[in-house]
Short mmCIF file of C-alpha atoms and ligand atoms in Angstrom, two decimals:
data_model
loop_
_atom_site.label_atom_id
_atom_site.label_comp_id
_atom_site.label_asym_id
_atom_site.label_seq_id
_atom_site.Cartn_x
_atom_site.Cartn_y
_atom_site.Cartn_z
CA UNK A 266 27.52 -27.74 -20.64
CA UNK A 267 27.51 -31.95 -20.36
CA UNK A 268 30.37 -32.83 -22.60
CA UNK A 269 30.51 -36.56 -23.38
CA UNK A 270 33.71 -37.83 -25.35
CA UNK A 271 34.54 -41.08 -26.56
CA UNK A 272 31.68 -42.89 -25.00
CA UNK A 273 30.68 -46.41 -25.73
CA UNK A 274 28.22 -48.30 -23.85
CA UNK A 275 27.62 -51.97 -24.66
CA UNK A 276 24.89 -54.34 -22.78
CA UNK A 277 26.56 -57.66 -23.10
CA UNK A 278 27.35 -58.09 -26.91
CA UNK A 279 25.03 -55.45 -27.39
CA UNK A 280 26.50 -51.84 -28.49
CA UNK A 281 23.88 -49.33 -28.22
CA UNK A 282 25.95 -46.13 -28.18
CA UNK A 283 29.57 -46.37 -29.70
CA UNK A 284 32.49 -43.57 -29.71
CA UNK A 285 30.00 -40.95 -29.29
CA UNK A 286 31.05 -37.03 -28.98
CA UNK A 287 28.60 -35.12 -28.20
CA UNK A 288 28.29 -31.59 -26.51
CA UNK A 289 24.91 -30.60 -24.78
CA UNK A 290 24.81 -26.42 -24.52
CA UNK A 291 22.64 -24.88 -22.05
CA UNK A 292 18.90 -24.18 -23.17
CA UNK A 293 16.98 -27.23 -24.04
CA UNK A 294 18.15 -30.23 -25.60
CA UNK A 295 16.10 -32.35 -27.10
CA UNK A 296 17.13 -35.96 -28.22
CA UNK A 297 14.90 -37.58 -30.83
CA UNK A 298 15.08 -40.63 -32.20
CA UNK A 299 13.23 -44.45 -32.46
CA UNK A 300 12.23 -46.42 -29.92
CA UNK A 301 15.52 -48.89 -29.14
CA UNK A 302 17.94 -46.41 -30.66
CA UNK A 303 19.67 -45.84 -27.11
CA UNK A 304 17.94 -42.64 -25.82
CA UNK A 305 17.43 -44.01 -22.36
CA UNK A 306 20.55 -45.27 -22.01
CA UNK A 307 22.36 -42.27 -22.66
CA UNK A 308 19.84 -40.22 -20.13
CA UNK A 309 20.95 -42.68 -17.24
CA UNK A 310 24.89 -42.49 -18.20
CA UNK A 311 24.34 -38.74 -17.87
CA UNK A 312 22.25 -38.94 -15.22
CA UNK A 313 25.06 -41.11 -13.31
CA UNK A 314 22.79 -44.14 -12.62
CA UNK A 315 24.92 -46.26 -14.98
CA UNK A 316 28.50 -46.02 -14.14
CA UNK A 317 29.31 -48.97 -16.67
CA UNK A 318 30.58 -47.14 -19.56
CA UNK A 319 33.74 -46.21 -21.44
CA UNK A 320 34.73 -42.88 -22.48
CA UNK A 321 33.94 -39.62 -20.22
CA UNK A 322 30.94 -37.61 -19.34
CA UNK A 323 31.51 -34.15 -17.80
CA UNK A 324 28.51 -32.53 -16.77
CA UNK A 325 30.63 -29.97 -14.62
CA UNK A 326 29.28 -30.87 -11.12
CA UNK A 327 25.67 -29.29 -12.54
CA UNK A 328 22.85 -30.30 -9.89
CA UNK A 329 20.29 -32.51 -11.65
CA UNK A 330 17.21 -33.64 -11.27
CA UNK A 331 15.39 -36.18 -13.10
CA UNK A 332 11.61 -37.01 -14.42
CA UNK A 333 12.05 -41.18 -15.45
CA UNK A 334 10.27 -42.66 -17.93
CA UNK A 335 8.00 -44.42 -15.06
CA UNK A 336 6.07 -42.37 -12.85
CA UNK A 337 8.13 -43.90 -9.53
CA UNK A 338 5.71 -42.42 -6.74
CA UNK A 339 5.59 -44.17 -3.96
CA UNK A 340 2.37 -45.88 -3.38
CA UNK A 341 2.31 -45.21 0.53
CA UNK A 342 2.61 -41.40 0.18
CA UNK A 343 0.57 -38.88 -1.31
CA UNK A 344 1.50 -36.44 -3.76
CA UNK A 345 2.70 -33.84 -1.91
CA UNK A 346 5.04 -36.39 0.48
CA UNK A 347 5.90 -37.58 -2.91
CA UNK A 348 7.38 -34.37 -3.95
CA UNK A 349 8.90 -33.73 -0.62
CA UNK A 350 10.81 -36.99 -0.28
CA UNK A 351 13.51 -36.28 -2.71
CA UNK A 352 14.30 -32.65 -1.75
CA UNK A 353 16.73 -31.41 0.77
CA UNK A 354 15.28 -30.96 4.15
CA UNK A 355 15.97 -27.09 3.74
CA UNK A 356 14.46 -27.01 0.44
CA UNK A 357 11.10 -27.46 1.17
CA UNK A 358 9.04 -24.93 0.14
CA UNK A 359 5.34 -25.32 0.42
CA UNK A 360 4.72 -22.09 -1.92
CA UNK A 361 6.97 -23.31 -4.90
CA UNK A 362 5.45 -26.85 -4.49
CA UNK A 363 1.77 -25.21 -4.67
CA UNK A 364 3.22 -22.57 -7.79
CA UNK A 365 4.54 -25.54 -9.95
CA UNK A 366 1.38 -28.21 -9.04
CA UNK A 367 -0.87 -25.49 -9.92
CA UNK A 368 0.21 -24.62 -13.23
CA UNK A 369 0.34 -28.59 -13.72
CA UNK A 370 -3.41 -28.75 -12.77
CA UNK A 371 -2.79 -31.33 -9.92
CA UNK A 372 -2.29 -28.63 -7.02
CA UNK A 373 -5.92 -30.05 -5.44
CA UNK A 374 -4.59 -33.84 -5.69
CA UNK A 375 -1.82 -32.94 -3.70
CA UNK A 376 -2.93 -34.72 -0.45
CA UNK A 377 -4.38 -37.73 -2.38
CA UNK A 378 -2.40 -41.04 -3.13
CA UNK A 379 -1.10 -42.03 -6.18
CA UNK A 380 -3.51 -45.09 -6.51
CA UNK A 381 -6.39 -42.52 -6.80
CA UNK A 382 -5.16 -40.91 -9.80
CA UNK A 383 -5.29 -41.29 -13.16
CA UNK A 384 -1.99 -41.91 -15.27
CA UNK A 385 -1.93 -38.23 -16.62
CA UNK A 386 -2.54 -37.12 -13.25
CA UNK A 387 0.56 -39.30 -11.87
CA UNK A 388 2.98 -38.19 -15.02
CA UNK A 389 2.16 -34.54 -13.99
CA UNK A 390 3.14 -35.17 -10.74
CA UNK A 391 6.46 -36.89 -11.51
CA UNK A 392 7.07 -33.85 -14.19
CA UNK A 393 6.23 -31.44 -10.93
CA UNK A 394 8.56 -33.35 -8.59
CA UNK A 395 11.35 -32.92 -11.50
CA UNK A 396 10.87 -29.15 -11.73
CA UNK A 397 10.44 -28.37 -8.03
CA UNK A 398 13.42 -30.15 -7.15
CA UNK A 399 16.29 -27.17 -7.26
CA UNK A 400 18.63 -28.29 -10.03
CA UNK A 401 20.37 -26.40 -12.71
CA UNK A 402 19.06 -29.23 -15.41
CA UNK A 403 16.26 -31.22 -15.57
CA UNK A 404 16.46 -34.44 -17.23
CA UNK A 405 13.43 -36.03 -18.74
CA UNK A 406 12.53 -39.37 -20.38
CA UNK A 407 9.53 -39.08 -22.53
CA UNK A 408 7.72 -37.05 -20.02
CA UNK A 409 4.40 -36.37 -21.89
CA UNK A 410 3.86 -39.83 -23.49
CA UNK A 411 0.58 -40.39 -21.70
CA UNK A 412 -1.12 -37.05 -21.85
CA UNK A 413 -3.52 -35.84 -24.47
CA UNK A 414 -2.99 -33.31 -26.68
CA UNK A 415 -4.23 -30.52 -25.18
CA UNK A 416 -2.79 -31.08 -21.66
CA UNK A 417 0.61 -31.85 -23.29
CA UNK A 418 0.37 -28.26 -25.13
CA UNK A 419 -0.62 -26.38 -22.04
CA UNK A 420 2.05 -28.40 -20.02
CA UNK A 421 4.85 -27.55 -22.43
CA UNK A 422 4.02 -24.00 -22.63
CA UNK A 423 3.99 -23.81 -18.62
CA UNK A 424 7.50 -25.53 -18.72
CA UNK A 425 9.17 -22.98 -21.46
CA UNK A 426 7.92 -19.98 -19.11
CA UNK A 427 9.62 -21.94 -16.31
CA UNK A 428 13.01 -22.57 -17.75
CA UNK A 429 12.65 -19.00 -19.14
CA UNK A 430 11.72 -17.30 -15.48
CA UNK A 431 14.05 -19.76 -13.67
CA UNK A 432 16.81 -19.85 -16.33
CA UNK A 433 16.96 -24.05 -16.08
CA UNK A 434 18.40 -25.90 -18.46
CA UNK A 435 16.37 -29.09 -19.78
CA UNK A 436 17.43 -32.46 -21.34
CA UNK A 437 14.62 -33.95 -22.86
CA UNK A 438 14.24 -37.41 -24.73
CA UNK A 439 11.13 -38.18 -27.12
CA UNK A 440 10.14 -39.28 -30.35
CA UNK A 441 7.42 -36.50 -30.65
CA UNK A 442 8.71 -34.44 -33.19
CA UNK A 443 5.94 -31.97 -32.24
CA UNK A 444 7.14 -31.70 -28.67
CA UNK A 445 10.99 -31.55 -30.06
CA UNK A 446 10.26 -28.30 -31.90
CA UNK A 447 7.70 -26.50 -29.39
CA UNK A 448 10.51 -27.17 -26.41
CA UNK A 449 13.71 -27.20 -28.17
CA UNK A 450 17.03 -25.09 -28.68
CA UNK A 451 18.78 -28.02 -30.13
CA UNK A 452 17.78 -31.02 -31.44
CA UNK A 453 19.85 -33.94 -31.27
CA UNK A 454 18.50 -37.30 -33.91
CA UNK A 455 19.99 -40.40 -33.32
CA UNK A 456 18.96 -42.63 -36.15
CA UNK A 457 20.92 -46.18 -36.61
CA UNK A 458 22.22 -48.20 -33.72
CA UNK A 459 24.97 -48.25 -32.51
CA UNK A 460 24.60 -44.44 -31.97
CA UNK A 461 27.70 -42.92 -33.49
CA UNK A 462 26.85 -40.54 -35.55
CA UNK A 463 23.87 -38.19 -35.23
CA UNK A 464 22.46 -35.13 -36.70
CA UNK A 465 22.29 -31.97 -34.80
CA UNK A 466 19.75 -28.54 -35.47
CA UNK A 467 19.86 -25.53 -33.73
CA UNK A 468 16.46 -23.85 -33.82
CA UNK A 469 15.29 -20.34 -33.36
CA UNK A 470 11.54 -20.94 -33.24
CA UNK A 471 8.79 -18.78 -31.36
CA UNK A 472 7.81 -21.52 -28.39
CA UNK A 473 4.26 -21.32 -28.38
CA UNK A 474 1.49 -23.34 -29.92
CA UNK A 475 0.52 -20.99 -32.69
CA UNK A 476 3.82 -21.79 -34.30
CA UNK A 477 2.51 -25.12 -34.77
CA UNK A 478 0.41 -24.12 -37.82
CA UNK A 479 3.12 -21.79 -39.24
CA UNK A 480 5.37 -22.89 -42.36
CA UNK A 481 8.08 -22.59 -40.54
CA UNK A 482 7.07 -25.45 -38.26
CA UNK A 483 6.16 -27.76 -41.27
CA UNK A 484 9.61 -26.94 -42.33
CA UNK A 485 11.48 -28.01 -40.00
CA UNK A 486 9.18 -31.08 -39.55
CA UNK A 487 10.00 -31.70 -43.24
CA UNK A 488 13.92 -31.26 -42.33
CA UNK A 489 13.81 -34.02 -39.75
CA UNK A 490 11.86 -36.49 -41.79
CA UNK A 491 14.03 -36.22 -44.50
CA UNK A 492 17.11 -36.85 -42.04
CA UNK A 493 14.96 -39.66 -40.69
CA UNK A 494 14.11 -41.14 -43.58
CA UNK A 495 17.30 -40.59 -45.67
CA UNK A 496 19.14 -44.44 -46.29
CA UNK A 497 22.49 -42.94 -46.09
CA UNK A 498 23.82 -45.11 -43.41
CA UNK A 499 24.87 -48.07 -43.48
CA UNK B 126 -27.13 -60.54 7.14
CA UNK B 127 -28.79 -63.65 5.47
CA UNK B 128 -25.20 -64.75 4.55
CA UNK B 129 -24.19 -64.45 7.59
CA UNK B 130 -26.62 -66.40 8.84
CA UNK B 131 -25.79 -69.14 6.29
CA UNK B 132 -22.27 -69.09 6.36
CA UNK B 133 -21.33 -68.22 9.99
CA UNK B 134 -24.30 -69.26 12.24
CA UNK B 135 -25.69 -72.33 11.09
CA UNK B 136 -22.17 -74.20 10.96
CA UNK B 137 -21.93 -72.98 14.32
CA UNK B 138 -25.45 -74.32 16.05
CA UNK B 139 -24.52 -77.24 13.88
CA UNK B 140 -21.89 -78.04 15.56
CA UNK B 141 -23.30 -77.25 18.98
CA UNK B 142 -25.85 -79.50 18.07
CA UNK B 143 -23.68 -82.52 17.36
CA UNK B 144 -21.50 -81.64 20.40
CA UNK B 145 -24.93 -81.85 22.66
CA UNK B 146 -25.89 -85.05 21.28
CA UNK B 147 -22.79 -86.60 21.57
CA UNK B 148 -22.44 -85.41 24.94
CA UNK B 149 -25.24 -87.27 26.03
CA UNK B 150 -23.58 -90.49 25.68
CA UNK B 151 -20.38 -89.82 27.39
CA UNK B 152 -19.60 -88.94 30.85
CA UNK B 153 -19.17 -85.38 31.98
CA UNK B 154 -15.88 -85.50 32.45
CA UNK B 155 -15.00 -86.70 28.92
CA UNK B 156 -17.26 -84.25 27.22
CA UNK B 157 -19.28 -82.02 28.90
CA UNK B 158 -22.16 -80.56 27.55
CA UNK B 159 -21.78 -77.40 25.81
CA UNK B 160 -24.44 -75.80 27.79
CA UNK B 161 -22.24 -76.93 30.88
CA UNK B 162 -19.46 -75.60 29.32
CA UNK B 163 -21.19 -72.42 28.72
CA UNK B 164 -22.44 -71.89 32.76
CA UNK B 165 -18.47 -72.40 33.30
CA UNK B 166 -17.82 -69.37 30.67
CA UNK B 167 -20.16 -67.41 32.68
CA UNK B 168 -18.82 -68.61 36.14
CA UNK B 169 -15.20 -67.06 35.42
CA UNK B 170 -16.38 -64.31 33.30
CA UNK B 171 -17.93 -62.80 36.89
CA UNK B 172 -14.68 -63.64 38.57
CA UNK B 173 -12.27 -60.71 39.03
CA UNK B 174 -9.12 -63.50 38.75
CA UNK B 175 -9.96 -64.47 35.37
CA UNK B 176 -9.19 -61.00 34.40
CA UNK B 177 -5.89 -60.45 36.01
CA UNK B 178 -4.77 -63.80 34.66
CA UNK B 179 -6.19 -62.47 31.17
CA UNK B 180 -4.18 -59.65 31.48
CA UNK B 181 -1.01 -61.32 32.73
CA UNK B 182 -1.07 -63.69 29.78
CA UNK B 183 -1.40 -60.99 27.20
CA UNK B 184 1.34 -58.95 28.63
CA UNK B 185 3.27 -61.87 28.37
CA UNK B 186 2.51 -62.55 24.80
CA UNK B 187 2.81 -58.75 23.77
CA UNK B 188 6.44 -58.65 25.97
CA UNK B 189 7.79 -61.77 23.54
CA UNK B 190 5.95 -60.09 20.38
CA UNK B 191 8.16 -56.73 21.33
CA UNK B 192 11.34 -58.59 21.77
CA UNK B 193 10.69 -60.64 18.73
CA UNK B 194 9.99 -57.61 16.62
CA UNK B 195 12.64 -55.61 17.87
CA UNK B 196 15.20 -58.35 17.33
CA UNK B 197 13.41 -59.87 13.93
CA UNK B 198 13.55 -56.35 12.61
CA UNK B 199 17.03 -55.52 13.37
CA UNK B 200 18.39 -59.27 12.22
CA UNK B 201 16.39 -59.01 8.90
CA UNK B 202 17.75 -55.36 8.18
CA UNK B 203 21.14 -56.75 8.91
CA UNK B 204 20.68 -59.92 6.68
CA UNK B 205 19.47 -57.75 3.78
CA UNK B 206 22.38 -55.32 4.04
CA UNK B 207 25.15 -58.41 4.63
CA UNK B 208 25.45 -61.32 2.50
CA UNK B 209 27.63 -62.38 5.30
CA UNK B 210 24.88 -62.37 7.71
CA UNK B 211 22.38 -63.40 5.64
CA UNK B 212 24.63 -66.43 5.01
CA UNK B 213 25.27 -66.94 8.46
CA UNK B 214 21.37 -66.71 9.60
CA UNK B 215 19.54 -68.72 6.89
CA UNK B 216 20.42 -72.15 8.73
CA UNK B 217 19.67 -70.73 11.82
CA UNK B 218 16.16 -69.28 11.00
CA UNK B 219 15.54 -72.69 9.37
CA UNK B 220 16.76 -74.52 12.69
CA UNK B 221 14.66 -72.09 14.90
CA UNK B 222 11.69 -73.05 12.37
CA UNK B 223 11.72 -76.60 12.68
CA UNK B 224 12.92 -77.12 16.42
CA UNK B 225 10.01 -78.19 18.19
CA UNK B 226 8.56 -75.72 21.15
CA UNK B 227 8.91 -78.48 23.57
CA UNK B 228 12.62 -78.25 23.33
CA UNK B 229 12.67 -74.56 23.79
CA UNK B 230 10.63 -75.25 26.74
CA UNK B 231 12.50 -77.56 28.59
CA UNK B 232 15.44 -75.97 27.92
CA UNK B 233 13.85 -72.65 29.09
CA UNK B 234 12.66 -74.59 32.21
CA UNK B 235 16.26 -75.14 32.92
CA UNK B 236 17.31 -71.64 32.33
CA UNK B 237 14.88 -69.08 33.49
CA UNK B 238 12.62 -68.38 36.05
CA UNK B 239 8.96 -69.84 35.40
CA UNK B 240 7.10 -66.27 34.85
CA UNK B 241 9.45 -65.15 31.80
CA UNK B 242 9.70 -68.75 30.44
CA UNK B 243 5.91 -67.59 28.40
CA UNK B 244 7.82 -64.61 27.44
CA UNK B 245 10.82 -66.12 26.03
CA UNK B 246 8.90 -69.11 24.19
CA UNK B 247 6.70 -66.57 22.57
CA UNK B 248 9.69 -64.57 21.43
CA UNK B 249 11.41 -67.75 19.62
CA UNK B 250 8.48 -68.76 18.10
CA UNK B 251 7.41 -65.52 16.28
CA UNK B 252 11.28 -64.39 15.41
CA UNK B 253 11.83 -66.57 12.41
CA UNK B 254 8.15 -65.36 11.38
CA UNK B 255 9.26 -61.85 11.51
CA UNK B 256 12.72 -62.03 10.42
CA UNK B 257 11.47 -63.32 7.05
CA UNK B 258 8.87 -61.34 6.68
CA UNK B 259 11.26 -58.23 7.14
CA UNK B 260 13.75 -59.87 4.89
CA UNK B 261 11.62 -60.29 1.84
CA UNK B 262 9.76 -56.97 2.69
CA UNK B 263 13.14 -55.21 1.82
CA UNK B 264 13.76 -57.37 -0.61
CA UNK B 265 10.51 -56.24 -2.54
CA UNK B 266 11.70 -52.33 -2.26
CA UNK B 267 11.87 -51.77 -6.03
CA UNK B 268 15.16 -50.88 -8.20
CA UNK B 269 13.16 -47.82 -9.54
CA UNK B 270 12.95 -46.42 -5.77
CA UNK B 271 16.11 -47.11 -4.93
CA UNK B 272 17.28 -45.38 -8.30
CA UNK B 273 15.35 -42.12 -6.67
CA UNK B 274 17.47 -42.99 -3.56
CA UNK B 275 21.05 -42.83 -5.17
CA UNK B 276 20.23 -40.14 -7.72
CA UNK B 277 19.18 -37.74 -5.43
CA UNK B 278 21.48 -39.30 -2.89
CA UNK B 279 19.00 -39.46 0.01
CA UNK B 280 20.61 -40.03 3.38
CA UNK B 281 19.60 -43.39 5.08
CA UNK B 282 17.28 -42.28 7.18
CA UNK B 283 14.89 -40.93 4.62
CA UNK B 284 15.23 -44.10 3.12
CA UNK B 285 14.15 -46.08 6.03
CA UNK B 286 11.24 -43.65 6.87
CA UNK B 287 10.11 -43.56 3.44
CA UNK B 288 10.63 -46.79 1.69
CA UNK B 289 11.80 -49.52 3.75
CA UNK B 290 9.93 -49.15 7.07
CA UNK B 291 6.76 -48.81 4.92
CA UNK B 292 7.34 -51.52 2.75
CA UNK B 293 8.24 -54.24 5.86
CA UNK B 294 4.84 -52.59 7.55
CA UNK B 295 2.89 -54.22 4.60
CA UNK B 296 4.56 -57.48 5.23
CA UNK B 297 4.41 -57.69 8.81
CA UNK B 298 0.49 -56.19 8.66
CA UNK B 299 -0.31 -59.42 5.98
CA UNK B 300 0.93 -61.51 8.83
CA UNK B 301 -0.28 -60.02 11.91
CA UNK B 302 -3.31 -62.14 12.26
CA UNK B 303 -1.25 -65.12 12.19
CA UNK B 304 1.17 -63.77 14.73
CA UNK B 305 -0.89 -62.35 17.06
CA UNK B 306 -2.81 -66.21 17.57
CA UNK B 307 0.51 -67.62 17.89
CA UNK B 308 1.46 -65.24 20.34
CA UNK B 309 -1.27 -65.74 22.99
CA UNK B 310 -1.67 -69.60 22.06
CA UNK B 311 1.92 -70.34 23.15
CA UNK B 312 1.81 -67.88 25.54
CA UNK B 313 -0.88 -69.90 27.45
CA UNK B 314 0.80 -73.38 26.48
CA UNK B 315 4.15 -72.24 28.13
CA UNK B 316 2.07 -70.94 31.29
CA UNK B 317 0.67 -74.56 31.67
CA UNK B 318 4.11 -76.24 31.19
CA UNK B 319 5.87 -73.65 33.44
CA UNK B 320 3.52 -73.75 36.15
CA UNK B 321 3.63 -70.14 36.41
CA UNK B 322 2.06 -68.50 39.41
CA UNK B 323 -0.50 -66.21 37.10
CA UNK B 324 -1.97 -66.29 34.01
CA UNK B 325 -4.50 -68.12 32.07
CA UNK B 326 -2.07 -71.17 31.59
CA UNK B 327 -2.45 -71.57 35.59
CA UNK B 328 -6.09 -71.34 35.82
CA UNK B 329 -6.30 -74.21 32.85
CA UNK B 330 -3.78 -76.06 34.70
CA UNK B 331 -5.89 -76.20 38.03
CA UNK B 332 -9.07 -76.84 36.08
CA UNK B 333 -7.40 -79.62 34.36
CA UNK B 334 -5.72 -80.76 38.14
CA UNK B 335 -9.28 -81.31 39.68
CA UNK B 336 -10.74 -82.81 36.11
CA UNK B 337 -12.87 -80.36 35.55
CA UNK B 338 -13.38 -80.70 31.81
CA UNK B 339 -16.17 -78.10 31.34
CA UNK B 340 -13.61 -75.58 32.75
CA UNK B 341 -10.94 -76.69 30.17
CA UNK B 342 -13.06 -76.24 27.32
CA UNK B 343 -14.54 -72.97 28.98
CA UNK B 344 -10.83 -71.60 29.15
CA UNK B 345 -10.50 -72.78 25.70
CA UNK B 346 -13.25 -71.22 23.99
CA UNK B 347 -12.60 -67.87 26.20
CA UNK B 348 -9.11 -68.06 24.78
CA UNK B 349 -10.05 -68.50 21.04
CA UNK B 350 -12.43 -65.29 21.60
CA UNK B 351 -10.12 -63.16 23.62
CA UNK B 352 -7.40 -63.58 20.59
CA UNK B 353 -9.96 -62.62 18.21
CA UNK B 354 -11.57 -59.75 20.13
CA UNK B 355 -7.52 -58.47 20.64
CA UNK B 356 -7.01 -58.94 16.72
CA UNK B 357 -9.97 -56.93 16.14
CA UNK B 358 -8.98 -54.23 18.73
CA UNK B 359 -5.79 -53.71 17.19
CA UNK B 360 -7.25 -53.95 13.88
CA UNK B 361 -9.55 -50.98 14.99
CA UNK B 362 -6.26 -49.18 16.33
CA UNK B 363 -4.25 -49.62 13.64
CA UNK B 364 -6.76 -49.13 10.70
CA UNK B 365 -5.46 -45.82 9.99
CA UNK B 366 -1.63 -47.23 9.78
CA UNK B 367 -2.93 -50.20 7.62
CA UNK B 368 -4.58 -47.83 5.53
CA UNK B 369 -1.85 -45.78 4.60
CA UNK B 370 0.41 -49.00 3.75
CA UNK B 371 -1.66 -50.31 1.48
N1 ATP C 529 19.32 -53.13 -18.84
C1 ATP C 529 19.57 -53.37 -20.32
N2 ATP C 529 20.20 -54.76 -20.48
C2 ATP C 529 20.33 -54.85 -21.76
N3 ATP C 529 19.81 -54.37 -22.80
C3 ATP C 529 19.37 -53.34 -22.73
C4 ATP C 529 19.29 -52.67 -21.35
N4 ATP C 529 18.79 -51.56 -21.22
C5 ATP C 529 18.65 -51.12 -22.50
N5 ATP C 529 19.04 -52.19 -23.52
C6 ATP C 529 19.03 -52.00 -24.89
O1 ATP C 529 19.69 -51.01 -25.65
C7 ATP C 529 18.95 -50.52 -26.80
C8 ATP C 529 18.58 -49.31 -26.29
O2 ATP C 529 17.42 -48.83 -25.24
P1 ATP C 529 17.17 -47.46 -24.63
O3 ATP C 529 16.26 -48.10 -23.18
O4 ATP C 529 17.68 -46.69 -24.58
O5 ATP C 529 16.01 -47.21 -26.00
P2 ATP C 529 15.60 -45.78 -25.80
O6 ATP C 529 15.64 -45.26 -26.93
O7 ATP C 529 15.03 -45.06 -24.70
O8 ATP C 529 13.83 -46.36 -26.45
P3 ATP C 529 12.21 -46.20 -25.80
O9 ATP C 529 11.92 -44.59 -26.89
O10 ATP C 529 11.56 -47.40 -26.46
O11 ATP C 529 12.31 -45.55 -24.75
C9 ATP C 529 17.60 -51.53 -26.62
O12 ATP C 529 18.00 -52.05 -27.93
C10 ATP C 529 17.71 -52.51 -25.27
O13 ATP C 529 17.43 -53.68 -25.90
MG1 MG C 530 13.38 -45.23 -23.54
#
């Protein structure tokens, strides 16, 4: 679906991605990796926000929407207007806005301005905006980082339902293993910089919270740690 | 209320007292007493001529402001989006700002009919402020928001309504009190010097010719008062909009 070939990206002398070949398939792909490993950099390249790179990124003209690492809500607009702001004029569907914001528990706040909201509420609005936009794939950069555990689990469950129902794809960047396991069909793990190699894990787990208590979950967790902590590199 | 008494009313009373005492040592023509000026204010405020003159002066200030706003916003935008225009306009703005208003007035006396001179003077004296505020406001539009615009390929109109205008508005609104005061003051000054047929400046000029110092001071107090009132009125009218952009 998204094909990345021979991708190299540097900031000055600092090479972040080097001759990277990567294929992102349908479903939910999670990019996992430590801070500073180049996850955001790759996401921005895929999003087309940074055109300064060598190699090829082919996203087959898919329509994308994005949830940035920051909320990026306009302070002078209400949440509703912030959401409508990015929508194509013929795609403003109040029912859809109401439905998705309801499952993210911010519907009652739609007519408030961002400054009146808590960090988590703003975060949820940014997430809602990414999903309400009619895209084939949603790109998200650490969207849950400011949410408490319960809310995070609830939102992840809602996102899974939404993705299933609308047959949409998700590319999620995170460094949280639990998040990755709850959402992913495939996990791509970055370890060293510059990123050339990575580990791909294909998952077939039931996507619900009960899975967190099962031995399958701990098994996967163990495998991820094993890869992250192995010293094979260098 | 107590604070208001202490911080506003007491200094005012002190000032008036000082004025009253000083006026005892001078001729009425040099320094009339506050009471005499107050009497004049009452007389002036009873006459209809005053209100029509006030209206004309305010309309001139408004006219100049509208011209300055439309030209200033346009130029500010052009400067933001074109390096060439920005390079060209920067020295022009600096020159505009440092040119003495009296030079503009003298030129305007040659170029224009007297009644439009105040409008012109208000426009040239406020336009640099407007341009710079628009320019700064546009610069402040954060790159994070502009990325939203490029990512979702939003058209210029939406970008204008959603990003640029609100950002400019915050800047212009924060400067509007200075701008309004400036507009009214320059309008009156130009009226005096251009000897227009109607306006507060005309009335002041007449008082001055008659060496009626009390009346000159009375008009001064009235200008201060009406500038303040206009400011308050506008704040009241636009309070909804103001809140929107904060
Ligand atoms: N605009 C930039 N200019 C220079 N260096 C940059 C820039 N953006 C990122 N980098 C560098 O690229 C590397 C990867 O950054 P990136 O933001 O992709 O990390 P990340 O994996 O998203 O980390 P985090 O989990 O902390 O968000 C870092 O070493 C960072 O210093
Ligand atoms: Mg990042």
